[in-house]
Coordinates of C-alpha atoms and ligand atoms in Angstrom, one line a residue:
M1 CA 13.8 -41.4 5.2
P2 CA 11.0 -43.9 5.8
D3 CA 8.4 -42.9 8.3
S4 CA 9.4 -45.7 10.7
A5 CA 12.8 -44.0 10.9
I6 CA 11.4 -40.8 12.4
E7 CA 12.1 -40.6 16.1
P8 CA 8.9 -39.9 18.0
R9 CA 9.2 -36.4 19.4
T10 CA 9.9 -36.7 23.1
S11 CA 7.5 -34.4 24.9
I12 CA 9.1 -31.5 26.6
Q13 CA 7.7 -28.7 28.7
I14 CA 7.9 -25.3 27.1
S15 CA 6.4 -21.9 27.9
G16 CA 3.6 -20.3 25.8
S17 CA 6.2 -17.8 24.6
Q18 CA 8.7 -20.4 23.6
L19 CA 5.9 -22.2 21.8
L20 CA 4.9 -19.0 20.1
I21 CA 8.4 -18.4 18.8
Q22 CA 8.8 -22.0 17.6
L23 CA 5.5 -21.7 15.7
L24 CA 6.6 -18.5 14.1
E25 CA 9.9 -20.0 13.1
R26 CA 8.0 -22.9 11.5
Q27 CA 6.0 -20.3 9.5
G28 CA 9.3 -19.1 7.9
V29 CA 9.3 -15.8 9.7
T30 CA 12.7 -14.2 9.4
H31 CA 12.1 -10.8 10.9
I32 CA 9.8 -9.4 13.6
S33 CA 9.6 -5.6 14.2
G34 CA 8.4 -4.4 17.5
I35 CA 9.1 -2.9 20.9
P36 CA 9.2 -4.8 24.2
G37 CA 7.4 -3.9 27.4
G38 CA 6.2 -5.4 30.6
A39 CA 3.4 -7.4 29.1
N40 CA 5.3 -9.1 26.3
L41 CA 8.7 -9.6 28.1
P42 CA 8.3 -13.4 28.0
M43 CA 8.1 -13.3 24.2
Y44 CA 11.3 -11.2 24.0
D45 CA 12.9 -13.6 26.4
A46 CA 12.1 -16.5 24.1
L47 CA 13.2 -14.6 21.0
T48 CA 16.8 -14.4 22.2
S49 CA 17.3 -18.1 21.4
S50 CA 15.6 -17.9 18.0
S51 CA 16.9 -17.6 14.5
I52 CA 14.3 -14.8 13.9
K53 CA 15.9 -11.4 13.7
H54 CA 14.2 -8.6 15.7
V55 CA 14.0 -5.1 14.3
L56 CA 13.7 -2.7 17.2
A57 CA 11.4 0.1 16.0
R58 CA 11.3 3.4 17.8
H59 CA 7.5 3.5 17.9
E60 CA 5.0 0.7 17.6
Q61 CA 3.3 2.4 14.6
G62 CA 6.7 2.3 13.0
A63 CA 6.9 -1.4 13.8
G64 CA 3.5 -2.0 12.2
F65 CA 4.5 -0.2 9.0
I66 CA 7.9 -2.0 8.9
A67 CA 5.9 -5.3 8.9
Q68 CA 3.7 -3.8 6.2
G69 CA 6.6 -2.8 4.0
M70 CA 8.0 -6.4 4.3
A71 CA 4.6 -7.9 3.5
R72 CA 3.8 -5.5 0.6
A73 CA 7.2 -6.3 -1.0
S74 CA 7.2 -10.1 -0.4
G75 CA 3.5 -10.9 -0.5
E76 CA 4.1 -13.0 2.6
A77 CA 2.5 -12.4 6.0
Q78 CA 4.8 -10.5 8.4
V79 CA 4.8 -10.2 12.1
C80 CA 5.0 -7.2 14.5
F81 CA 5.1 -7.2 18.3
A82 CA 3.9 -4.7 20.9
S83 CA 3.3 -4.7 24.6
S84 CA -0.1 -4.1 26.2
G85 CA -1.8 -0.7 26.6
P86 CA 0.0 2.1 24.8
G87 CA 2.1 -0.4 22.9
A88 CA -1.0 -2.0 21.4
S89 CA -2.8 1.3 20.8
N90 CA 0.2 2.6 19.0
L91 CA -0.1 -0.3 16.6
I92 CA -3.7 0.4 15.7
T93 CA -3.1 2.9 12.8
A94 CA -0.7 0.5 11.0
V95 CA -3.2 -2.4 11.4
A96 CA -6.1 -0.3 10.1
D97 CA -4.0 0.8 7.2
A98 CA -3.2 -2.8 6.4
K99 CA -7.0 -3.7 6.4
L100 CA -7.9 -1.0 3.9
D101 CA -5.0 -1.9 1.6
S102 CA -5.4 -5.7 2.1
V103 CA -1.9 -6.3 3.5
P104 CA -1.2 -9.6 5.5
I105 CA 0.3 -8.6 8.8
I106 CA 0.1 -10.4 12.1
A107 CA 0.0 -8.1 15.1
I108 CA 1.0 -9.9 18.3
T109 CA 0.5 -8.0 21.5
G110 CA 1.1 -8.8 25.2
Q111 CA -1.8 -8.4 27.6
V112 CA -2.0 -8.1 31.4
P113 CA -2.5 -11.5 33.1
Q114 CA -6.0 -12.9 32.7
A115 CA -6.8 -12.6 36.4
M116 CA -6.3 -8.8 36.1
I117 CA -8.3 -8.3 32.9
G118 CA -11.1 -5.8 33.6
T119 CA -9.5 -4.3 36.7
D120 CA -8.0 -1.3 35.0
A121 CA -4.6 -2.8 35.6
F122 CA -1.5 -1.0 34.7
Q123 CA -1.2 -0.8 30.9
E124 CA -4.5 -2.6 30.4
I125 CA -6.4 -1.8 27.3
D126 CA -9.1 -3.8 25.5
T127 CA -6.8 -4.7 22.5
F128 CA -9.3 -7.4 21.4
G129 CA -12.1 -4.8 21.2
L130 CA -10.0 -2.2 19.5
M131 CA -8.6 -4.6 16.9
L132 CA -12.0 -6.1 16.1
P133 CA -13.2 -3.7 13.4
I134 CA -9.8 -3.3 11.8
T135 CA -8.7 -6.9 11.3
K136 CA -9.9 -9.9 9.2
H137 CA -9.9 -11.8 12.5
N138 CA -8.6 -11.5 16.0
W139 CA -8.0 -13.6 19.1
M140 CA -7.5 -13.3 22.8
V141 CA -5.5 -16.4 23.7
R142 CA -6.8 -18.1 26.8
S143 CA -4.2 -20.9 27.2
A144 CA -0.8 -21.8 25.8
E145 CA -2.4 -24.9 24.1
E146 CA -4.6 -22.6 22.0
L147 CA -1.5 -21.2 20.3
L148 CA -1.0 -24.5 18.5
E149 CA -4.2 -23.8 16.6
I150 CA -4.2 -20.0 16.6
I151 CA -0.8 -19.3 15.1
P152 CA -1.2 -21.5 11.9
K153 CA -4.8 -20.2 11.6
A154 CA -3.6 -16.6 11.8
F155 CA -1.3 -17.1 8.8
E156 CA -3.9 -18.9 6.9
I157 CA -6.5 -16.2 7.4
A158 CA -4.1 -13.3 6.8
L159 CA -3.0 -14.9 3.4
S160 CA -6.1 -16.5 2.1
G161 CA -8.7 -14.9 -0.2
R162 CA -8.4 -11.2 0.1
P163 CA -5.3 -10.8 2.3
G164 CA -5.4 -8.6 5.4
P165 CA -4.3 -8.1 9.0
V166 CA -5.0 -10.3 12.0
S167 CA -4.3 -9.7 15.7
I168 CA -3.4 -12.0 18.5
D169 CA -3.5 -10.7 22.1
I170 CA -1.7 -12.9 24.6
P171 CA -2.0 -12.4 28.3
K172 CA 1.2 -12.6 30.3
D173 CA 0.2 -15.7 32.2
V174 CA -0.4 -17.5 28.9
Q175 CA 3.0 -16.5 27.8
N176 CA 4.5 -18.0 31.0
Q177 CA 2.3 -21.1 31.2
L178 CA 4.3 -24.3 30.9
I179 CA 2.9 -27.0 28.7
E180 CA 3.9 -30.3 27.3
V181 CA 4.0 -30.3 23.5
E182 CA 4.3 -33.5 21.6
T183 CA 3.9 -32.5 18.1
L184 CA 3.8 -29.1 16.4
P185 CA 1.1 -28.4 13.9
A186 CA 1.8 -27.9 10.2
P187 CA 2.4 -24.3 9.3
G188 CA -0.7 -22.3 8.2
K189 CA -0.8 -21.6 4.5
R190 CA -2.8 -19.7 2.0
Q191 CA -5.9 -21.8 1.3
P192 CA -7.0 -22.5 -2.3
N193 CA -9.5 -20.0 -3.6
P194 CA -13.1 -20.9 -4.0
K195 CA -13.5 -22.9 -7.2
L196 CA -13.8 -20.7 -10.2
D197 CA -17.2 -20.9 -11.9
E198 CA -15.9 -21.4 -15.4
S199 CA -19.4 -21.2 -16.9
L200 CA -19.2 -17.4 -16.3
I201 CA -16.2 -16.9 -18.5
E202 CA -17.9 -17.2 -21.8
P203 CA -20.7 -14.8 -20.9
M204 CA -18.0 -12.4 -19.8
L205 CA -16.1 -12.7 -23.0
C206 CA -19.3 -12.3 -25.1
K207 CA -20.0 -9.0 -23.3
I208 CA -16.4 -7.9 -24.0
W209 CA -16.6 -8.9 -27.7
A210 CA -19.9 -7.1 -28.0
A211 CA -18.6 -3.9 -26.5
K212 CA -17.4 -1.1 -28.8
R213 CA -15.5 1.0 -26.3
P214 CA -14.4 -1.2 -23.5
I215 CA -11.9 -0.3 -20.8
L216 CA -10.1 -2.4 -18.2
M217 CA -10.0 -1.0 -14.7
I218 CA -7.1 -2.8 -13.0
G219 CA -6.2 -2.7 -9.3
G220 CA -4.3 -4.1 -6.4
G221 CA -6.1 -7.4 -6.5
I222 CA -4.1 -8.2 -9.7
I223 CA -0.8 -7.6 -8.0
Y224 CA -1.8 -9.6 -4.9
A225 CA -2.9 -12.5 -7.2
G226 CA 0.5 -12.4 -9.0
A227 CA -1.6 -12.0 -12.2
T228 CA 0.2 -9.2 -14.0
E229 CA 1.4 -11.4 -16.9
A230 CA -2.0 -12.9 -17.4
L231 CA -3.5 -9.5 -17.4
R232 CA -1.1 -8.2 -20.0
Q233 CA -1.9 -11.1 -22.2
F234 CA -5.6 -10.6 -21.7
A235 CA -5.4 -6.9 -22.5
E236 CA -3.1 -7.3 -25.5
Q237 CA -5.2 -10.2 -27.0
L238 CA -8.4 -8.2 -26.7
D239 CA -6.8 -4.9 -27.5
I240 CA -8.4 -3.1 -24.6
P241 CA -6.8 0.0 -23.0
A242 CA -6.4 -0.1 -19.2
V243 CA -6.8 2.5 -16.4
Q244 CA -4.9 1.6 -13.3
T245 CA -6.0 2.4 -9.8
F246 CA -3.6 4.0 -7.3
M247 CA -3.0 0.5 -5.8
G248 CA -2.6 -1.0 -9.3
L249 CA 0.3 1.2 -10.4
G250 CA 3.0 -1.1 -11.9
I251 CA 0.6 -3.7 -13.3
L252 CA 1.4 -2.4 -16.8
P253 CA 4.6 -0.6 -17.4
A254 CA 4.0 3.2 -17.6
D255 CA 4.9 3.3 -21.3
H256 CA 2.9 0.2 -22.3
P257 CA 0.7 1.2 -25.3
L258 CA -2.4 0.1 -23.6
S259 CA -1.7 1.8 -20.3
L260 CA -3.8 4.9 -19.6
G261 CA -2.2 5.6 -16.2
M262 CA -4.0 6.4 -13.0
L263 CA -7.7 7.3 -12.9
G264 CA -9.6 9.4 -10.4
M265 CA -8.9 12.4 -8.2
H266 CA -5.5 13.2 -9.6
G267 CA -5.6 11.2 -12.8
A268 CA -4.6 12.5 -16.1
P269 CA -7.4 14.5 -17.9
F270 CA -7.5 12.0 -20.8
T271 CA -7.8 9.0 -18.4
N272 CA -10.9 10.4 -16.8
L273 CA -12.3 11.6 -20.1
I274 CA -11.9 8.2 -21.8
L275 CA -14.0 6.7 -18.9
E276 CA -16.8 9.2 -19.8
E277 CA -17.0 7.7 -23.3
C278 CA -16.5 4.0 -22.7
D279 CA -19.4 1.5 -22.9
L280 CA -18.0 -1.3 -20.8
V281 CA -15.7 -1.2 -17.7
I282 CA -14.2 -4.5 -16.8
G283 CA -13.1 -4.0 -13.1
L284 CA -10.4 -6.6 -12.2
G285 CA -9.3 -6.7 -8.5
V286 CA -10.6 -3.2 -7.8
R287 CA -13.0 -1.9 -5.1
F288 CA -14.3 1.2 -6.9
D289 CA -12.8 3.4 -4.2
D290 CA -14.2 7.0 -4.1
R291 CA -10.8 8.5 -4.9
A292 CA -10.9 6.5 -8.1
T293 CA -14.6 6.9 -9.1
G294 CA -15.2 10.5 -7.9
K295 CA -19.0 11.0 -7.6
V296 CA -20.3 7.5 -8.1
T297 CA -23.5 8.4 -9.9
A298 CA -21.4 10.3 -12.5
F299 CA -18.7 7.6 -12.9
C300 CA -18.6 6.1 -16.4
P301 CA -22.1 7.3 -17.3
K302 CA -22.3 5.3 -20.5
A303 CA -20.8 2.1 -19.3
K304 CA -22.0 -1.2 -18.1
I305 CA -19.8 -2.8 -15.4
I306 CA -18.3 -6.3 -15.2
H307 CA -16.7 -6.9 -11.8
V308 CA -14.2 -9.6 -10.8
D309 CA -13.0 -9.8 -7.2
I310 CA -12.0 -12.4 -4.7
D311 CA -14.0 -10.6 -2.0
H312 CA -17.8 -11.1 -2.5
S313 CA -18.5 -8.2 -0.2
E314 CA -17.0 -5.9 -2.8
I315 CA -19.3 -7.1 -5.6
D316 CA -22.1 -4.5 -6.1
K317 CA -21.0 -2.6 -3.0
I318 CA -20.4 0.7 -4.9
M319 CA -21.1 0.0 -8.6
S320 CA -23.9 -2.3 -9.8
S321 CA -22.5 -4.8 -12.3
V322 CA -24.2 -6.5 -15.2
L323 CA -22.0 -9.5 -14.6
S324 CA -19.9 -10.3 -11.5
I325 CA -17.5 -13.1 -10.8
R326 CA -16.2 -13.9 -7.4
A327 CA -12.8 -15.3 -8.2
D328 CA -9.1 -15.0 -7.8
V329 CA -8.5 -12.6 -10.7
G330 CA -5.3 -14.6 -11.8
E331 CA -7.2 -17.9 -12.0
L332 CA -10.0 -16.2 -14.0
L333 CA -7.6 -14.5 -16.4
E334 CA -5.6 -17.7 -17.0
A335 CA -8.8 -19.6 -17.8
A336 CA -10.1 -16.8 -20.0
N337 CA -6.8 -16.5 -21.9
E338 CA -7.2 -20.1 -23.0
M339 CA -10.5 -19.2 -24.6
L340 CA -9.6 -15.9 -26.2
E341 CA -10.0 -15.0 -29.8
S342 CA -7.8 -12.0 -30.4
S343 CA -9.6 -8.9 -31.6
T344 CA -8.7 -5.3 -32.5
R345 CA -10.6 -2.1 -32.0
P346 CA -9.0 0.4 -34.4
I347 CA -11.6 3.0 -34.1
W348 CA -11.8 3.0 -30.3
R349 CA -8.0 2.9 -30.1
K350 CA -7.8 6.0 -32.4
R351 CA -10.4 7.8 -30.3
V352 CA -8.4 7.0 -27.1
D353 CA -5.2 8.3 -28.8
Q354 CA -7.0 11.4 -29.8
L355 CA -8.2 12.1 -26.2
K356 CA -4.6 11.3 -25.0
Q357 CA -3.2 13.9 -27.4
N358 CA -5.8 16.6 -26.8
H359 CA -6.0 16.2 -23.0
P360 CA -2.5 15.2 -21.8
L361 CA -1.2 15.2 -18.3
I362 CA 0.8 18.4 -18.0
L363 CA 3.9 18.0 -15.9
D364 CA 5.1 21.6 -15.3
G365 CA 8.7 22.3 -14.5
T366 CA 10.3 18.9 -15.3
D367 CA 13.6 20.7 -16.1
D368 CA 13.9 22.3 -12.7
L369 CA 15.1 20.2 -9.8
F370 CA 13.5 22.5 -7.3
R371 CA 10.0 21.9 -8.7
P372 CA 8.0 18.7 -7.8
Y373 CA 8.0 17.0 -11.3
G374 CA 11.5 18.2 -11.9
A375 CA 12.8 16.5 -8.7
I376 CA 10.8 13.3 -9.4
K377 CA 11.9 13.1 -13.1
T378 CA 15.5 13.8 -12.3
I379 CA 15.6 11.1 -9.6
A380 CA 13.9 8.6 -11.9
S381 CA 16.4 9.4 -14.6
L382 CA 19.3 8.6 -12.3
L383 CA 17.9 5.2 -11.3
D384 CA 16.4 2.2 -13.0
D385 CA 13.4 -0.1 -12.4
T386 CA 15.2 -2.2 -9.8
V387 CA 14.5 0.4 -7.1
N388 CA 11.5 0.2 -4.9
I389 CA 9.4 3.3 -4.2
T390 CA 7.4 4.2 -1.1
T391 CA 5.7 7.5 -0.4
D392 CA 4.1 9.3 2.5
V393 CA 0.8 11.1 2.1
G394 CA 0.1 14.5 0.5
Q395 CA 0.9 16.4 -2.6
H396 CA 4.3 14.6 -3.0
Q397 CA 2.5 11.3 -3.0
M398 CA 0.3 12.3 -5.9
W399 CA 3.1 14.0 -7.8
V400 CA 5.0 10.7 -7.6
A401 CA 2.0 8.6 -8.6
Q402 CA 1.5 10.8 -11.6
A403 CA 5.1 11.2 -12.7
Y404 CA 7.4 8.4 -11.5
P405 CA 7.5 5.6 -14.0
I406 CA 6.3 2.6 -12.0
N407 CA 7.1 -0.3 -14.2
R408 CA 6.6 -3.5 -12.2
P409 CA 4.2 -4.9 -9.6
R410 CA 5.2 -4.4 -5.9
Q411 CA 7.6 -1.7 -6.9
W412 CA 5.2 0.9 -5.6
V413 CA 4.1 0.9 -2.0
S414 CA 1.9 3.7 -0.6
S415 CA -0.9 4.1 1.8
G416 CA -3.9 4.1 -0.4
G417 CA -7.1 3.5 1.6
L418 CA -6.2 5.0 5.0
G419 CA -3.9 7.7 3.6
T420 CA -1.6 7.6 6.6
M421 CA 1.0 10.3 6.9
G422 CA 4.1 8.7 8.5
F423 CA 3.8 5.5 6.4
G424 CA 6.6 6.1 4.0
L425 CA 9.8 5.8 6.1
P426 CA 8.9 2.7 8.1
A427 CA 7.4 1.0 5.0
A428 CA 10.7 1.7 3.2
I429 CA 12.6 0.1 6.1
G430 CA 10.4 -3.0 5.7
M431 CA 10.9 -3.1 1.9
A432 CA 14.7 -2.9 2.4
L433 CA 14.6 -5.7 5.0
A434 CA 12.6 -7.9 2.7
Q435 CA 14.6 -7.1 -0.5
P436 CA 18.1 -5.9 0.6
E437 CA 19.3 -6.1 -2.9
R438 CA 17.0 -3.3 -4.0
K439 CA 17.5 0.4 -3.2
V440 CA 14.4 2.0 -1.7
I441 CA 13.4 5.6 -2.5
C442 CA 11.0 7.1 0.0
F443 CA 9.3 10.3 -1.2
S444 CA 8.0 12.3 1.7
G445 CA 6.8 15.7 2.8
D446 CA 8.1 17.8 5.6
G447 CA 4.8 17.2 7.4
S448 CA 4.6 13.4 6.9
L449 CA 8.2 12.6 7.7
M450 CA 7.7 14.2 11.1
M451 CA 5.0 11.6 11.9
N452 CA 7.5 8.7 12.1
I453 CA 10.8 10.5 11.9
Q454 CA 12.1 8.5 14.9
E455 CA 12.5 5.5 12.5
L456 CA 15.5 7.3 10.9
A457 CA 17.4 5.8 13.8
T458 CA 16.2 2.3 12.9
A459 CA 17.2 2.8 9.3
A460 CA 20.7 4.0 10.4
E461 CA 21.0 1.1 12.9
H462 CA 20.5 -1.4 10.1
N463 CA 22.5 0.6 7.5
L464 CA 19.6 0.1 5.0
D465 CA 19.9 1.4 1.4
I466 CA 17.0 3.9 1.8
K467 CA 17.0 7.4 0.4
I468 CA 14.4 9.7 1.9
I469 CA 13.5 12.5 -0.4
I470 CA 11.7 15.4 1.3
L471 CA 9.8 17.6 -1.1
N472 CA 9.9 20.4 1.5
N473 CA 7.3 23.1 1.1
Q474 CA 7.4 24.2 4.7
H475 CA 3.6 23.4 4.7
L476 CA 1.0 20.7 5.0
G477 CA 0.8 21.1 1.3
L478 CA -2.2 19.1 0.3
V479 CA -4.3 20.7 3.0
R480 CA -3.0 24.1 2.0
Q481 CA -4.1 23.2 -1.6
Q482 CA -7.6 22.3 -0.5
Q483 CA -7.9 25.5 1.6
T484 CA -6.7 27.5 -1.4
L485 CA -9.1 25.9 -3.8
F486 CA -12.1 25.2 -1.7
Y487 CA -11.9 27.6 1.3
D488 CA -11.3 30.9 -0.5
N489 CA -7.6 30.7 0.2
N490 CA -8.3 31.0 3.9
L491 CA -5.1 29.3 5.1
S492 CA -5.5 27.8 8.6
S493 CA -2.8 26.0 10.5
V494 CA -1.0 24.7 7.4
K495 CA 2.3 26.5 7.6
F496 CA 5.2 25.3 9.8
Q497 CA 6.4 28.5 11.5
S498 CA 9.6 26.9 12.7
K499 CA 12.0 25.5 10.2
V500 CA 13.4 22.0 10.8
D501 CA 16.9 21.3 9.4
F502 CA 16.2 17.8 8.2
A503 CA 19.8 17.2 7.0
L504 CA 21.1 17.9 10.5
T505 CA 18.3 15.9 12.1
A506 CA 19.3 12.9 9.9
Q507 CA 23.0 13.4 10.9
A508 CA 22.0 13.5 14.6
M509 CA 20.2 10.2 14.1
G510 CA 23.3 8.5 12.7
L511 CA 22.7 8.7 8.9
K512 CA 23.7 11.0 6.1
G513 CA 21.7 14.1 5.5
I514 CA 22.0 16.6 2.7
D515 CA 20.2 19.8 1.7
L516 CA 20.2 20.3 -2.0
G517 CA 19.0 23.9 -1.4
A518 CA 22.4 24.6 0.1
S519 CA 24.4 22.8 -2.5
D520 CA 26.5 24.4 -5.2
K521 CA 26.1 21.4 -7.5
P522 CA 22.7 20.0 -6.5
I523 CA 22.3 17.5 -9.3
A524 CA 25.8 16.1 -8.7
A525 CA 25.1 15.9 -4.9
L526 CA 21.8 14.2 -5.6
E527 CA 23.4 11.7 -7.9
S528 CA 26.1 10.8 -5.6
A529 CA 23.7 10.4 -2.6
L530 CA 21.4 8.3 -4.6
L531 CA 24.0 5.9 -5.9
E532 CA 26.0 5.3 -2.8
H533 CA 24.8 2.5 -0.4
G534 CA 23.2 3.4 2.9
P535 CA 20.5 5.5 4.4
C536 CA 20.3 9.2 3.5
V537 CA 17.9 12.1 3.9
I538 CA 17.8 14.4 0.9
N539 CA 16.0 17.7 1.4
I540 CA 14.7 19.4 -1.7
P541 CA 13.1 22.8 -1.0
I542 CA 10.1 23.6 -3.2
S543 CA 7.6 26.5 -3.3
E544 CA 4.5 26.2 -1.1
T545 CA 2.4 27.5 -4.0
E546 CA 3.0 24.3 -6.0
M547 CA -0.2 22.4 -6.6
V548 CA -1.1 18.9 -7.8
F549 CA -3.3 19.1 -10.8
P550 CA -5.7 17.9 -12.1
M551 CA -7.8 17.6 -9.0
V552 CA -11.3 16.5 -8.6
A553 CA -13.0 18.2 -5.7
P554 CA -13.9 15.8 -2.9
G555 CA -17.4 14.4 -3.8
G556 CA -17.2 15.9 -7.3
A557 CA -17.5 14.1 -10.6
N558 CA -14.2 13.1 -12.3
R559 CA -15.3 14.9 -15.4
D560 CA -15.3 18.2 -13.5
M561 CA -11.6 18.0 -12.6
I562 CA -9.9 21.3 -11.9
H563 CA -6.9 22.1 -14.0
G564 CA -3.8 24.2 -13.2
D565 CA -4.7 26.9 -15.7
M566 CA -8.3 27.4 -14.4
V567 CA -8.8 30.8 -12.8
E568 CA -10.7 31.3 -9.6
G569 CA -14.1 32.0 -11.2
E570 CA -13.9 28.7 -13.2
I571 CA -14.0 26.5 -10.1
A572 CA -17.7 25.5 -9.7
E573 CA -19.3 27.1 -6.7
G574 CA -20.5 23.6 -5.8
D575 CA -16.9 22.4 -5.5
K576 CA -16.3 25.0 -2.7
A577 CA -17.0 23.8 0.8
Ligands
TPP1 C1 -2.0 10.8 10.1 C2 -2.6 11.8 9.2 N1 -3.1 13.0 9.7 C3 -3.6 13.9 8.9 C4 -3.8 13.7 7.6 C5 -4.4 14.7 6.7 N2 -3.5 15.2 5.7 C6 -3.5 14.7 4.4 S1 -2.3 15.3 3.5 C7 -1.7 16.3 4.7 C8 -0.5 17.2 4.5 C9 0.7 16.4 4.2 O1 1.8 17.3 4.3 P1 3.2 16.9 3.8 O2 3.6 15.5 4.4 O3 4.2 18.0 4.1 O4 3.1 16.7 2.3 P2 2.7 17.7 1.1 O5 1.3 17.7 0.9 O6 3.2 19.1 1.5 O7 3.5 17.2 -0.1 C10 -2.5 16.1 5.9 C11 -2.3 16.8 7.1 C12 -3.4 12.4 7.1 N3 -3.5 12.0 5.8 N4 -2.8 11.5 7.9

């Protein structure tokens, strides 16, 4: 249609809330998770005439993690709503979690009317101040007109460069303000990355060609950049083995010949030992988190570091590099792949294989459904790579990271940086909403699930295809493990004295719940629960004495990892708190 045929938009009066919803629709938002309350009622009023579906969470933290699950699965920015005061403060943990794991969410909160700000009004809290240190950017909206600029900008900021959360606090009078709107702004989009300095690629490749024992350290930045194919080509052409960070699981399929699995605190012995010997680490989209590096001064003692990251504040923050490139890792790898001469490193590859054989990851009890690795391996064997995986936080999270074959990017969603118990279930809900064609398996613990268990009702309400597997040790297992290893087995407040019947709890919330411990044919019961559509809680009792090994003591060097067969006296005194 020629421009002249476009009808000029007749200006109409709309409220700030109606404008907000229209702007969100133009951004392509399909779902918003949240909870209404006094200070955001106008937003909910406007939502009833929108195409956007609302997902009524049972707690605002759940709403935040539902938005995160959608964002982590889709790579798109996702929105959650909360009211002022306790609604906003309940969102905080999910926003902070998104900041540490670079997840683009947009937290929109209601606020008391501007005239009442600072009066300790009912449900008044300084949301702007609270959100400031845990977001990429945040706003307090002063007039409805400002929304025309702020909403597109919020999407642009959340998605551009290193993704992350933003927050928008909207006082109730701004939501109710009537304004004339003639034209709506263009939706906010991911901005192009800063131009890649191509002159740095050749020096980088020269350092890599000159290295005898190089290792790729690959992380979440590669997944967020959509660069897994480029990475695979780069690694294969140069014949360089790769360690994956916790956030990078899935970049290379678990059985790829160059994959060395996860490094760090609960990495395989060979993975950490290979890093002791390498002479060059090429860090791609990683932030050298302490759970990955262990004691920084002891990390990769013989290696020089090359670091590529989109966020310049990560460069040389933890590890000093001999060469750093601030770039989108996908753009860099594609440009580098054009310039590659393929090479092989038979001697280094042989040494890597030798370390792999001599220091394997020992997964005890894989043939027993009622042991951690047995449960995880059995579940993996009954499913395929189409399923999405979320976890909560604790031993179960690390067992899954070690043993479940994560074979594609964005298949694996777990709280890495903040380590938030209560993440797994609402994140699974978000993944199921974003990708309803995929089944979601949420591995949880009996401690973590309790932290957002109310969202079982949300999963039931939407009949989502989520299976919540509880590796139930009747304890806060990972804390118990630390007390056992580092506090002379002085167990303090880690046992749940009263036993929760999770299968019955699930049923009470409107979904299926089974307890494999009470089943005559547990594997058959598991299989049938996994395969049928719909939400289901599957309780698997395990012993509280199960441990996740290897383990590097907090603050310790990766080389000093503690193994399952070490006896009490072998744990260094320095590792004990
Ligand atoms: C919100 C929150 N509070 C406390 C912790 C500290 N913490 C880490 S792991 C853990 C125990 C987790 O227990 P459970 O979910 O049962 O998993 P398990 O370790 O037994 O597999 C605790 C309390 C945390 N990570 N998050």
